[in-house]
């Protein structure tokens, strides 16, 4: 395993971090984590040198934190940097901040959170948290030892990112970045700026939640095939990120041993500036194709769920995107009817809009569901 400095913290983190948002589950239910498999997977990752684990209050409906608390027993807790996040959207008072931090420490069975991040900052959350004194809360929690390092994860425009970076003495920031999202949200300019300020950069959604590796469009595969070195799409996705010195660790949401083994193997070559100019040209070409074809920027993070009407929002967007990605509406329609129940389909959306405020990609969910329904159900 290769390690990199994490900003100015003095900590060295494994270049591959474990994201605990997509853990193995039972019966296809997000809140029902497969405990035994997760335990094996996470402990194996740690045994192989992974030393950064990221979770958050809402992941797997709160079960991710609770399960990690169990999984990290028997000495594993001491081997890792454990990160979790304040659920920004739930905070209405300063007391709420202390309440959630205490609850999370209990769930994770730890006296100290190594990295405590303000979750999914967007303009309205940031303004609300600031007005409630979140920076003083962080100062206090560091001073009394409940947390070791501070940070935030981010999902908004770059100007806000700069503003937040300049507002506090952050240790780390966590940003969505991958070979498609070069200039999206914080983007490469935000990452470089944070790094220049001594703030450790943690990347999330390196494979766009799996979209860059599951069912790669033929046109993209043809571009990868032009490379003199054969690499899987996962290898391209991770090598592209590790090529950048300003990125300290890349979180991957691995839920099988195959994925973990592959990512560990890819990590052996994850050195900065290790891709050639020709290889970086191929990445640019792939990005161009994805930008032409991606209809909805959904990463299936599931923050919008559950829908009060039972609509499977990420599932609808998955088939809508695949219709455009592969230019095959008929096949996507078959999946739409075959794999989504009647209740889960877009036409069941009552346009209440309860899902929209929390979407990290700020998708017009109501409008897009109308489009999905028109495309598949006409
Ligand atoms: N703070 C925030 O706002 C926020 C938002 C999103 C994520 N995060 C954090 O960042 C972490 C990483 O994001 P992510 O889970 O979206 O990561 P990701 O790596 O982009 O996506 C994970 C998915 O990629 C696929 N995958 C991973 N390795 C693979 C391999 N070698 N071969 C084939 N497929 C592979 C799997 O898809 P399948 O399961 O479909 O096979 C896996 O579920 C999360 O787990 C979470 O901890 C934070």
Short mmCIF file of C-alpha atoms and ligand atoms in Angstrom, two decimals:
data_model
loop_
_atom_site.label_atom_id
_atom_site.label_comp_id
_atom_site.label_asym_id
_atom_site.label_seq_id
_atom_site.Cartn_x
_atom_site.Cartn_y
_atom_site.Cartn_z
CA UNK A 1 0.00 0.00 0.00
CA UNK A 2 1.23 3.48 -0.81
CA UNK A 3 0.70 6.32 1.65
CA UNK A 4 0.57 10.09 1.26
CA UNK A 5 0.72 13.07 3.59
CA UNK A 6 -2.73 14.38 4.47
CA UNK A 7 -2.40 18.15 4.08
CA UNK A 8 -0.67 19.70 7.07
CA UNK A 9 -2.01 17.19 9.60
CA UNK A 10 1.23 15.22 9.71
CA UNK A 11 -0.80 12.02 9.20
CA UNK A 12 0.01 9.56 6.46
CA UNK A 13 -3.02 8.00 4.83
CA UNK A 14 -3.36 5.06 2.49
CA UNK A 15 -4.05 6.24 -1.06
CA UNK A 16 -7.06 3.90 -1.08
CA UNK A 17 -9.65 4.72 1.55
CA UNK A 18 -12.74 2.68 2.40
CA UNK A 19 -16.08 4.40 1.80
CA UNK A 20 -18.78 2.86 3.97
CA UNK A 21 -21.80 4.14 2.04
CA UNK A 22 -22.22 1.11 -0.22
CA UNK A 23 -21.55 -1.80 2.11
CA UNK A 24 -22.80 -5.30 1.23
CA UNK A 25 -26.46 -5.67 2.14
CA UNK A 26 -29.00 -8.47 2.59
CA UNK A 27 -32.25 -8.88 0.64
CA UNK A 28 -31.44 -5.76 -1.40
CA UNK A 29 -32.35 -3.59 1.59
CA UNK A 30 -30.07 -0.62 2.13
CA UNK A 31 -30.59 -0.59 5.92
CA UNK A 32 -29.84 -4.32 6.25
CA UNK A 33 -26.04 -4.52 6.15
CA UNK A 34 -24.52 -7.96 5.73
CA UNK A 35 -22.54 -7.81 8.96
CA UNK A 36 -20.31 -10.88 8.49
CA UNK A 37 -19.33 -9.94 4.95
CA UNK A 38 -18.70 -6.33 5.92
CA UNK A 39 -16.55 -7.42 8.84
CA UNK A 40 -14.44 -9.66 6.60
CA UNK A 41 -14.18 -7.03 3.89
CA UNK A 42 -13.25 -4.09 6.11
CA UNK A 43 -10.81 -6.07 8.26
CA UNK A 44 -9.15 -7.52 5.17
CA UNK A 45 -8.78 -4.00 3.73
CA UNK A 46 -7.17 -2.83 6.97
CA UNK A 47 -4.89 -5.89 7.07
CA UNK A 48 -3.78 -4.91 3.56
CA UNK A 49 -2.88 -1.40 4.70
CA UNK A 50 -6.05 0.68 4.20
CA UNK A 51 -6.02 3.13 7.10
CA UNK A 52 -8.78 5.63 6.29
CA UNK A 53 -12.47 4.75 6.67
CA UNK A 54 -15.26 7.16 5.83
CA UNK A 55 -18.84 6.94 7.03
CA UNK A 56 -21.66 9.36 7.84
CA UNK A 57 -24.79 9.61 9.98
CA UNK A 58 -27.31 8.73 7.21
CA UNK A 59 -25.42 5.93 5.44
CA UNK A 60 -27.48 2.73 5.38
CA UNK A 61 -30.06 4.58 7.52
CA UNK A 62 -27.59 4.94 10.39
CA UNK A 63 -26.45 1.32 10.26
CA UNK A 64 -23.10 2.08 8.61
CA UNK A 65 -21.79 3.82 11.74
CA UNK A 66 -23.26 1.22 14.06
CA UNK A 67 -21.83 -1.72 12.09
CA UNK A 68 -18.42 -0.07 11.81
CA UNK A 69 -18.40 0.32 15.59
CA UNK A 70 -18.66 -3.48 15.84
CA UNK A 71 -16.38 -4.29 12.93
CA UNK A 72 -13.56 -2.16 14.28
CA UNK A 73 -13.36 -4.06 17.57
CA UNK A 74 -10.43 -6.42 18.35
CA UNK A 75 -7.81 -3.72 17.81
CA UNK A 76 -8.95 -2.56 14.37
CA UNK A 77 -10.13 0.84 15.59
CA UNK A 78 -6.57 1.75 16.59
CA UNK A 79 -5.27 0.89 13.11
CA UNK A 80 -7.43 3.35 11.18
CA UNK A 81 -8.32 7.00 10.84
CA UNK A 82 -12.07 7.05 11.26
CA UNK A 83 -14.09 9.79 9.60
CA UNK A 84 -17.75 10.63 10.02
CA UNK A 85 -19.88 13.68 9.38
CA UNK A 86 -22.29 16.07 11.05
CA UNK A 87 -25.67 15.70 9.27
CA UNK A 88 -25.81 19.36 8.21
CA UNK A 89 -29.45 19.32 7.10
CA UNK A 90 -30.69 18.16 10.51
CA UNK A 91 -29.10 20.95 12.51
CA UNK A 92 -31.43 23.59 13.94
CA UNK A 93 -29.58 24.62 17.08
CA UNK A 94 -26.06 24.62 18.44
CA UNK A 95 -27.16 21.87 20.86
CA UNK A 96 -28.05 19.64 17.90
CA UNK A 97 -24.37 19.61 16.91
CA UNK A 98 -23.30 18.22 20.28
CA UNK A 99 -26.24 15.83 20.25
CA UNK A 100 -25.30 14.23 16.91
CA UNK A 101 -21.59 14.08 17.69
CA UNK A 102 -22.33 12.27 20.97
CA UNK A 103 -24.70 9.89 19.21
CA UNK A 104 -22.13 9.14 16.51
CA UNK A 105 -19.38 8.47 19.07
CA UNK A 106 -21.71 5.99 20.75
CA UNK A 107 -22.62 4.27 17.49
CA UNK A 108 -18.96 4.05 16.48
CA UNK A 109 -17.94 2.98 20.01
CA UNK A 110 -15.12 5.47 20.13
CA UNK A 111 -14.00 8.27 22.46
CA UNK A 112 -12.72 10.37 19.61
CA UNK A 113 -13.63 10.85 15.96
CA UNK A 114 -10.41 11.29 13.99
CA UNK A 115 -11.92 13.31 11.16
CA UNK A 116 -15.23 15.07 11.72
CA UNK A 117 -16.65 16.66 8.59
CA UNK A 118 -19.60 18.95 8.00
CA UNK A 119 -21.60 16.79 5.63
CA UNK A 120 -22.42 17.73 2.04
CA UNK A 121 -22.02 21.49 2.33
CA UNK A 122 -24.18 23.53 -0.01
CA UNK A 123 -24.96 27.25 0.25
CA UNK A 124 -28.05 26.94 2.47
CA UNK A 125 -26.52 24.37 4.85
CA UNK A 126 -23.35 26.43 5.16
CA UNK A 127 -25.25 29.63 5.92
CA UNK A 128 -27.42 27.90 8.47
CA UNK A 129 -24.54 26.12 10.20
CA UNK A 130 -22.42 29.28 10.24
CA UNK A 131 -25.21 31.30 11.79
CA UNK A 132 -25.61 28.64 14.49
CA UNK A 133 -21.92 28.78 15.42
CA UNK A 134 -20.62 25.60 13.80
CA UNK A 135 -17.02 26.85 13.72
CA UNK A 136 -17.04 27.48 17.48
CA UNK A 137 -18.56 24.02 17.91
CA UNK A 138 -15.65 22.52 15.96
CA UNK A 139 -13.13 24.51 18.01
CA UNK A 140 -14.73 23.27 21.23
CA UNK A 141 -14.90 19.64 20.09
CA UNK A 142 -11.23 19.69 19.12
CA UNK A 143 -10.27 21.39 22.38
CA UNK A 144 -12.08 18.84 24.54
CA UNK A 145 -10.81 15.92 22.45
CA UNK A 146 -14.10 14.66 20.99
CA UNK A 147 -12.63 15.17 17.54
CA UNK A 148 -9.09 15.29 16.30
CA UNK A 149 -9.32 16.95 12.89
CA UNK A 150 -11.97 19.05 11.16
CA UNK A 151 -13.22 19.12 7.61
CA UNK A 152 -16.20 19.31 5.32
CA UNK A 153 -17.57 17.45 2.34
CA UNK A 154 -18.79 19.57 -0.52
CA UNK A 155 -21.48 19.63 -3.18
CA UNK A 156 -21.97 23.09 -4.67
CA UNK A 157 -20.36 25.66 -6.99
CA UNK A 158 -16.67 26.43 -6.84
CA UNK A 159 -17.06 30.02 -5.57
CA UNK A 160 -18.68 28.69 -2.41
CA UNK A 161 -15.90 26.14 -2.10
CA UNK A 162 -13.29 28.93 -2.09
CA UNK A 163 -15.34 30.87 0.44
CA UNK A 164 -15.58 27.89 2.80
CA UNK A 165 -11.91 27.02 2.42
CA UNK A 166 -10.96 30.58 3.37
CA UNK A 167 -13.35 30.70 6.35
CA UNK A 168 -11.61 28.36 8.77
CA UNK A 169 -8.46 26.48 9.56
CA UNK A 170 -9.71 23.21 8.06
CA UNK A 171 -7.61 20.05 8.14
CA UNK A 172 -9.32 18.27 5.26
CA UNK A 173 -11.94 18.65 2.58
CA UNK A 174 -13.79 15.89 0.76
CA UNK A 175 -14.83 16.48 -2.82
CA UNK A 176 -16.54 14.62 -5.64
CA UNK A 177 -13.93 14.26 -8.34
CA UNK A 178 -13.32 11.68 -11.06
CA UNK A 179 -12.26 11.57 -14.68
CA UNK A 180 -15.64 12.90 -15.82
CA UNK A 181 -16.12 15.58 -13.15
CA UNK A 182 -12.95 17.53 -13.89
CA UNK A 183 -14.61 20.94 -13.63
CA UNK A 184 -17.75 20.03 -11.70
CA UNK A 185 -18.45 21.44 -8.20
CA UNK A 186 -15.02 22.06 -6.56
CA UNK A 187 -13.29 20.44 -9.54
CA UNK A 188 -9.59 20.41 -10.17
CA UNK A 189 -9.20 24.14 -9.45
CA UNK A 190 -10.80 23.72 -6.03
CA UNK A 191 -8.65 20.70 -5.24
CA UNK A 192 -5.47 22.52 -6.20
CA UNK A 193 -6.44 25.55 -4.14
CA UNK A 194 -7.26 23.47 -1.04
CA UNK A 195 -4.00 21.59 -1.35
CA UNK A 196 -2.03 24.83 -1.74
CA UNK A 197 -3.53 25.95 1.60
CA UNK A 198 -2.25 22.82 3.36
CA UNK A 199 -5.72 21.24 3.47
CA UNK A 200 -5.75 17.49 2.88
CA UNK A 201 -7.82 16.50 -0.16
CA UNK A 202 -10.00 13.40 0.06
CA UNK A 203 -11.77 12.31 -3.10
CA UNK A 204 -15.22 10.67 -3.08
CA UNK A 205 -17.19 9.05 -5.90
CA UNK A 206 -14.04 8.21 -7.90
CA UNK A 207 -16.04 5.94 -10.21
CA UNK A 208 -19.12 8.15 -10.17
CA UNK A 209 -20.76 5.67 -7.85
CA UNK A 210 -19.99 2.82 -10.29
CA UNK A 211 -21.22 4.52 -13.48
CA UNK A 212 -17.70 4.67 -14.95
CA UNK A 213 -17.11 0.96 -14.51
CA UNK A 214 -20.46 -0.80 -14.81
CA UNK A 215 -21.55 -1.20 -18.45
CA UNK A 216 -19.03 1.03 -20.15
CA UNK A 217 -20.43 2.42 -23.45
CA UNK A 218 -18.83 0.90 -26.57
CA UNK A 219 -17.45 4.27 -27.72
CA UNK A 220 -15.65 4.68 -24.38
CA UNK A 221 -14.30 1.14 -24.41
CA UNK A 222 -12.92 1.74 -27.94
CA UNK A 223 -10.97 4.72 -26.62
CA UNK A 224 -9.56 2.73 -23.71
CA UNK A 225 -8.61 0.00 -26.20
CA UNK A 226 -6.38 2.47 -28.04
CA UNK A 227 -4.04 2.68 -25.04
CA UNK A 228 -0.81 0.71 -25.41
CA UNK A 229 -1.31 -0.60 -21.86
CA UNK A 230 -4.50 -2.60 -21.16
CA UNK A 231 -6.34 -1.33 -18.10
CA UNK A 232 -9.82 -1.97 -16.73
CA UNK A 233 -12.14 1.06 -16.44
CA UNK A 234 -11.65 0.89 -12.65
CA UNK A 235 -7.90 1.09 -13.16
CA UNK A 236 -8.23 4.12 -15.43
CA UNK A 237 -10.54 5.81 -12.93
CA UNK A 238 -8.21 5.31 -9.95
CA UNK A 239 -4.93 5.88 -11.77
CA UNK A 240 -6.30 9.18 -13.10
CA UNK A 241 -6.85 10.34 -9.50
CA UNK A 242 -3.64 9.03 -7.99
CA UNK A 243 -1.75 10.70 -10.82
CA UNK A 244 -2.48 13.98 -9.01
CA UNK A 245 -0.11 14.77 -6.20
CA UNK A 246 -2.63 17.14 -4.58
CA UNK A 247 -5.00 14.25 -3.79
CA UNK A 248 -4.14 12.39 -0.57
CA UNK A 249 -6.65 9.56 -0.51
CA UNK A 250 -9.38 8.21 -2.76
CA UNK A 251 -12.45 6.67 -1.12
CA UNK A 252 -13.99 3.79 -2.95
CA UNK A 253 -17.34 2.26 -2.00
CA UNK A 254 -16.29 -1.37 -2.36
CA UNK A 255 -18.78 -4.11 -1.53
CA UNK A 256 -17.15 -7.28 -2.90
CA UNK A 257 -13.77 -8.91 -2.42
CA UNK A 258 -13.19 -8.72 -6.19
CA UNK A 259 -13.56 -4.95 -6.14
CA UNK A 260 -11.37 -4.60 -3.06
CA UNK A 261 -8.65 -6.89 -4.45
CA UNK A 262 -8.65 -5.08 -7.76
CA UNK A 263 -8.45 -1.64 -6.18
CA UNK A 264 -5.67 -2.73 -3.82
CA UNK A 265 -3.72 -4.08 -6.79
CA UNK A 266 -4.25 -0.91 -8.83
CA UNK A 267 -3.02 1.05 -5.81
CA UNK A 268 0.40 -0.57 -6.03
CA UNK A 269 1.10 1.65 -9.05
CA UNK A 270 -0.76 4.73 -7.81
CA UNK A 271 2.12 7.18 -7.97
CA UNK A 272 1.80 10.89 -8.76
CA UNK A 273 2.60 11.94 -12.35
CA UNK A 274 2.68 8.33 -13.48
CA UNK A 275 0.38 8.66 -16.53
CA UNK A 276 1.85 9.74 -19.86
CA UNK A 277 0.58 12.71 -21.88
CA UNK A 278 -0.91 10.29 -24.41
CA UNK A 279 -2.78 8.48 -21.65
CA UNK A 280 -4.10 11.75 -20.29
CA UNK A 281 -5.30 12.60 -23.82
CA UNK A 282 -7.30 9.37 -23.84
CA UNK A 283 -8.88 10.34 -20.52
CA UNK A 284 -9.90 13.70 -22.03
CA UNK A 285 -11.46 11.90 -24.98
CA UNK A 286 -13.41 9.59 -22.67
CA UNK A 287 -14.61 12.59 -20.67
CA UNK A 288 -15.89 14.22 -23.85
CA UNK A 289 -17.93 11.12 -24.72
CA UNK A 290 -19.42 10.85 -21.23
CA UNK A 291 -20.34 14.53 -21.23
CA UNK A 292 -22.17 14.06 -24.51
CA UNK A 293 -24.10 11.06 -23.27
CA UNK A 294 -24.84 11.49 -19.57
CA UNK A 295 -28.38 12.77 -19.33
CA UNK A 296 -28.78 13.02 -15.52
CA UNK A 297 -25.80 13.53 -13.22
CA UNK A 298 -27.14 11.06 -10.63
CA UNK A 299 -24.47 9.04 -8.79
CA UNK A 300 -27.04 6.85 -7.00
CA UNK A 301 -25.84 8.02 -3.58
CA UNK A 302 -29.43 7.54 -2.37
CA UNK A 303 -29.57 10.75 -0.30
CA UNK A 304 -32.99 11.46 -1.91
CA UNK A 305 -34.46 8.24 -0.56
CA UNK A 306 -36.85 7.09 0.74
CA UNK A 307 -39.42 8.82 -1.44
CA UNK A 308 -42.74 9.28 0.43
CA UNK A 309 -44.55 7.87 -2.63
CA UNK A 310 -42.22 4.89 -2.96
CA UNK A 311 -40.59 6.03 -6.22
CA UNK A 312 -37.14 4.52 -6.73
CA UNK A 313 -35.53 7.78 -7.80
CA UNK A 314 -31.96 6.52 -8.49
CA UNK A 315 -33.35 3.43 -10.26
CA UNK A 316 -35.42 5.58 -12.64
CA UNK A 317 -32.39 7.73 -13.44
CA UNK A 318 -30.24 4.61 -13.96
CA UNK A 319 -32.46 3.35 -16.80
CA UNK A 320 -32.99 6.84 -18.20
CA UNK A 321 -29.21 7.37 -18.34
CA UNK A 322 -28.62 3.97 -19.86
CA UNK A 323 -31.17 4.72 -22.60
CA UNK A 324 -29.06 7.71 -23.61
CA UNK A 325 -25.64 6.27 -22.81
CA UNK A 326 -26.12 3.26 -25.06
CA UNK A 327 -28.65 4.82 -27.46
CA UNK A 328 -31.02 1.94 -26.75
CA UNK A 329 -34.36 3.15 -25.38
CA UNK A 330 -36.09 -0.21 -25.96
CA UNK A 331 -33.65 -2.16 -23.79
CA UNK A 332 -33.80 0.50 -21.07
CA UNK A 333 -37.60 0.45 -21.24
CA UNK A 334 -37.54 -3.32 -20.70
CA UNK A 335 -35.46 -2.81 -17.53
CA UNK A 336 -37.71 0.03 -16.44
CA UNK A 337 -40.78 -2.21 -16.61
CA UNK A 338 -39.00 -5.42 -15.63
CA UNK A 339 -36.92 -4.25 -12.70
CA UNK A 340 -38.97 -1.44 -11.15
CA UNK A 341 -42.32 -2.17 -9.54
CA UNK A 342 -45.28 -0.05 -10.59
CA UNK A 343 -44.96 1.99 -7.41
CA UNK A 344 -41.27 2.61 -8.01
CA UNK A 345 -41.72 4.04 -11.52
CA UNK A 346 -41.43 7.73 -12.38
CA UNK A 347 -45.14 8.11 -13.17
CA UNK A 348 -45.91 7.49 -9.50
CA UNK A 349 -44.14 10.75 -8.53
CA UNK A 350 -46.63 13.23 -7.06
CA UNK A 351 -44.19 16.13 -7.56
CA UNK A 352 -44.05 16.88 -3.83
CA UNK A 353 -40.36 17.83 -4.22
CA UNK A 354 -39.29 16.46 -0.81
CA UNK A 355 -36.29 14.82 -2.48
CA UNK A 356 -34.80 17.86 -4.17
CA UNK A 357 -33.30 19.90 -1.34
CA UNK A 358 -30.93 17.14 -0.26
CA UNK A 359 -29.63 15.99 -3.66
CA UNK A 360 -25.83 16.59 -3.71
CA UNK A 361 -25.93 16.90 -7.51
CA UNK A 362 -28.76 19.46 -7.30
CA UNK A 363 -30.78 17.57 -9.89
CA UNK A 364 -34.20 18.84 -10.92
CA UNK A 365 -35.67 15.54 -9.72
CA UNK A 366 -39.33 16.37 -10.29
CA UNK A 367 -38.75 17.61 -13.84
CA UNK A 368 -36.43 14.74 -14.70
CA UNK A 369 -38.88 12.15 -13.39
CA UNK A 370 -41.49 13.70 -15.69
CA UNK A 371 -39.06 13.24 -18.58
CA UNK A 372 -38.34 9.65 -17.55
CA UNK A 373 -42.02 8.86 -17.47
CA UNK A 374 -42.56 10.49 -20.90
CA UNK A 375 -39.62 8.58 -22.41
CA UNK A 376 -40.59 5.15 -21.16
CA UNK A 377 -44.33 5.27 -20.74
CA UNK A 378 -45.57 7.08 -23.84
N1 LIG B 1 -19.82 13.35 1.76
C1 LIG B 1 -20.60 13.15 0.75
O1 LIG B 1 -21.40 14.00 0.42
C2 LIG B 1 -20.46 11.83 0.04
C3 LIG B 1 -21.21 11.55 -1.12
C4 LIG B 1 -20.96 10.37 -1.74
C5 LIG B 1 -20.00 9.51 -1.25
N2 LIG B 1 -19.30 9.77 -0.13
C6 LIG B 1 -18.28 8.85 0.41
O2 LIG B 1 -17.36 8.52 -0.59
C7 LIG B 1 -17.28 7.10 -0.71
C8 LIG B 1 -16.93 6.73 -2.11
O3 LIG B 1 -17.97 7.11 -3.01
P1 LIG B 1 -18.68 6.00 -3.84
O4 LIG B 1 -19.17 4.93 -2.95
O5 LIG B 1 -19.66 6.69 -4.73
O6 LIG B 1 -17.41 5.43 -4.67
P2 LIG B 1 -17.24 4.91 -6.15
O7 LIG B 1 -15.97 4.13 -6.08
O8 LIG B 1 -17.37 6.00 -7.14
O9 LIG B 1 -18.46 3.94 -6.41
C9 LIG B 1 -18.54 2.74 -5.72
C10 LIG B 1 -19.09 1.70 -6.68
O10 LIG B 1 -18.17 1.52 -7.75
C11 LIG B 1 -18.11 0.17 -8.10
N3 LIG B 1 -16.71 -0.31 -7.94
C12 LIG B 1 -15.77 0.04 -7.04
N4 LIG B 1 -14.60 -0.59 -7.30
C13 LIG B 1 -14.82 -1.36 -8.40
C14 LIG B 1 -14.02 -2.24 -9.18
N5 LIG B 1 -12.73 -2.46 -8.91
N6 LIG B 1 -14.59 -2.86 -10.25
C15 LIG B 1 -15.88 -2.66 -10.57
N7 LIG B 1 -16.67 -1.84 -9.87
C16 LIG B 1 -16.16 -1.19 -8.80
C17 LIG B 1 -19.10 -0.56 -7.21
O11 LIG B 1 -20.33 -0.55 -7.93
P3 LIG B 1 -21.44 -1.72 -7.73
O12 LIG B 1 -21.76 -1.74 -6.30
O13 LIG B 1 -22.57 -1.24 -8.61
O14 LIG B 1 -20.80 -2.97 -8.22
C18 LIG B 1 -19.20 0.34 -6.01
O15 LIG B 1 -20.41 0.24 -5.32
C19 LIG B 1 -18.65 6.63 -0.23
O16 LIG B 1 -18.66 5.25 0.07
C20 LIG B 1 -18.85 7.54 0.93
O17 LIG B 1 -18.11 7.07 2.04
C21 LIG B 1 -19.51 10.93 0.50
#
